[in-house]
PDB file of C-alpha atoms in Angstrom:
ATOM      1  CA  UNK G   1       0.000   0.000   0.000  1.00  0.00           C
ATOM      2  CA  UNK G   2       0.962   3.644  -0.169  1.00  0.00           C
ATOM      3  CA  UNK G   3       0.317   6.413   2.396  1.00  0.00           C
ATOM      4  CA  UNK G   4      -1.602   4.229   4.899  1.00  0.00           C
ATOM      5  CA  UNK G   5      -0.999   5.381   8.478  1.00  0.00           C
ATOM      6  CA  UNK G   6      -3.158   3.008  10.553  1.00  0.00           C
ATOM      7  CA  UNK G   7      -4.507  -0.355   9.393  1.00  0.00           C
ATOM      8  CA  UNK G   8      -6.948  -2.601  11.249  1.00  0.00           C
ATOM      9  CA  UNK G   9      -7.668  -6.232  10.356  1.00  0.00           C
ATOM     10  CA  UNK G  10     -10.891  -7.830  11.555  1.00  0.00           C
ATOM     11  CA  UNK G  11     -12.187 -11.376  11.139  1.00  0.00           C
ATOM     12  CA  UNK G  12     -15.465 -13.229  11.033  1.00  0.00           C
ATOM     13  CA  UNK G  13     -15.829 -16.963  11.624  1.00  0.00           C
ATOM     14  CA  UNK G  14     -19.506 -17.007  10.592  1.00  0.00           C
ATOM     15  CA  UNK G  15     -20.807 -18.501   7.354  1.00  0.00           C
ATOM     16  CA  UNK G  16     -21.872 -14.969   6.378  1.00  0.00           C
ATOM     17  CA  UNK G  17     -19.703 -11.829   6.606  1.00  0.00           C
ATOM     18  CA  UNK G  18     -21.161 -10.645   9.947  1.00  0.00           C
ATOM     19  CA  UNK G  19     -19.965 -10.407  13.540  1.00  0.00           C
ATOM     20  CA  UNK G  20     -16.466  -9.132  12.826  1.00  0.00           C
ATOM     21  CA  UNK G  21     -13.973  -8.829  15.670  1.00  0.00           C
ATOM     22  CA  UNK G  22     -10.689  -6.950  15.717  1.00  0.00           C
ATOM     23  CA  UNK G  23      -7.553  -9.059  15.282  1.00  0.00           C
ATOM     24  CA  UNK G  24      -4.797  -6.508  14.902  1.00  0.00           C
ATOM     25  CA  UNK G  25      -4.340  -2.774  14.503  1.00  0.00           C
ATOM     26  CA  UNK G  26      -1.000  -1.339  13.469  1.00  0.00           C
ATOM     27  CA  UNK G  27       0.560   2.007  12.608  1.00  0.00           C
ATOM     28  CA  UNK G  28       2.612   1.695   9.423  1.00  0.00           C
ATOM     29  CA  UNK G  29       5.833   3.559   8.682  1.00  0.00           C
ATOM     30  CA  UNK G  30       5.727   6.317   6.090  1.00  0.00           C
ATOM     31  CA  UNK G  31       8.068   5.386   3.234  1.00  0.00           C
ATOM     32  CA  UNK G  32       8.382   8.300   0.828  1.00  0.00           C
ATOM     33  CA  UNK G  33       8.103   7.087  -2.767  1.00  0.00           C
ATOM     34  CA  UNK G  34       8.092   3.388  -1.825  1.00  0.00           C
ATOM     35  CA  UNK G  35       5.446   0.765  -1.191  1.00  0.00           C
ATOM     36  CA  UNK G  36       4.618  -0.037   2.418  1.00  0.00           C
ATOM     37  CA  UNK G  37       4.911  -3.803   2.876  1.00  0.00           C
ATOM     38  CA  UNK G  38       3.805  -5.423   6.117  1.00  0.00           C
ATOM     39  CA  UNK G  39       3.558  -9.056   7.117  1.00  0.00           C
ATOM     40  CA  UNK G  40       1.284 -10.134   9.955  1.00  0.00           C
ATOM     41  CA  UNK G  41       1.739 -13.545  11.510  1.00  0.00           C
ATOM     42  CA  UNK G  42      -1.333 -14.791  13.365  1.00  0.00           C
ATOM     43  CA  UNK G  43      -0.698 -18.350  14.618  1.00  0.00           C
ATOM     44  CA  UNK G  44      -3.691 -20.490  15.655  1.00  0.00           C
ATOM     45  CA  UNK G  45      -5.967 -18.035  13.864  1.00  0.00           C
ATOM     46  CA  UNK G  46      -9.268 -19.016  12.248  1.00  0.00           C
ATOM     47  CA  UNK G  47     -11.333 -16.856   9.908  1.00  0.00           C
ATOM     48  CA  UNK G  48     -13.929 -17.283   7.222  1.00  0.00           C
ATOM     49  CA  UNK G  49     -13.829 -13.610   6.197  1.00  0.00           C
ATOM     50  CA  UNK G  50     -11.251 -10.858   6.683  1.00  0.00           C
ATOM     51  CA  UNK G  51     -11.954  -7.132   6.644  1.00  0.00           C
ATOM     52  CA  UNK G  52      -9.182  -4.575   6.148  1.00  0.00           C
ATOM     53  CA  UNK G  53      -9.946  -1.083   7.452  1.00  0.00           C
ATOM     54  CA  UNK G  54      -7.739   1.913   6.703  1.00  0.00           C
ATOM     55  CA  UNK G  55      -8.303   4.048   9.784  1.00  0.00           C
ATOM     56  CA  UNK G  56      -5.992   6.934   8.885  1.00  0.00           C
ATOM     57  CA  UNK G  57      -3.607   8.032   6.167  1.00  0.00           C
ATOM     58  CA  UNK G  58      -0.614  10.291   5.572  1.00  0.00           C
ATOM     59  CA  UNK G  59      -2.469  12.100   2.755  1.00  0.00           C
ATOM     60  CA  UNK G  60      -5.986  12.444   1.329  1.00  0.00           C
ATOM     61  CA  UNK G  61      -5.626   9.401  -0.929  1.00  0.00           C
ATOM     62  CA  UNK G  62      -4.121   5.960  -0.361  1.00  0.00           C
ATOM     63  CA  UNK G  63      -3.690   2.935  -2.580  1.00  0.00           C
ATOM     64  CA  UNK G  64      -3.631  -0.777  -1.840  1.00  0.00           C
ATOM     65  CA  UNK G  65      -1.739  -2.829  -4.398  1.00  0.00           C
ATOM     66  CA  UNK G  66      -1.882  -6.371  -3.067  1.00  0.00           C
ATOM     67  CA  UNK G  67      -3.333  -8.358  -0.176  1.00  0.00           C
ATOM     68  CA  UNK G  68      -2.284 -11.963   0.362  1.00  0.00           C
ATOM     69  CA  UNK G  69      -3.548 -14.425   2.961  1.00  0.00           C
ATOM     70  CA  UNK G  70      -2.106 -17.891   3.387  1.00  0.00           C
ATOM     71  CA  UNK G  71      -3.512 -20.685   5.469  1.00  0.00           C
ATOM     72  CA  UNK G  72      -5.325 -23.991   5.520  1.00  0.00           C
TER      73      UNK G  72
END
């Protein structure tokens, strides 16, 4: 992503995307002219749905270029 200041990840374990609960919230480092790349390790973590919330930014506009989730 670019220009994201605070990111929150929430999860739902329901069959429908309801009842989300917060998993992690993190302030990202501002990297002028470079992509912000963060890796979150959540062992013993179950989720059916994930929701990514950009709570604040370093500018009026942000961009998200890729989101990857790995698991079984």
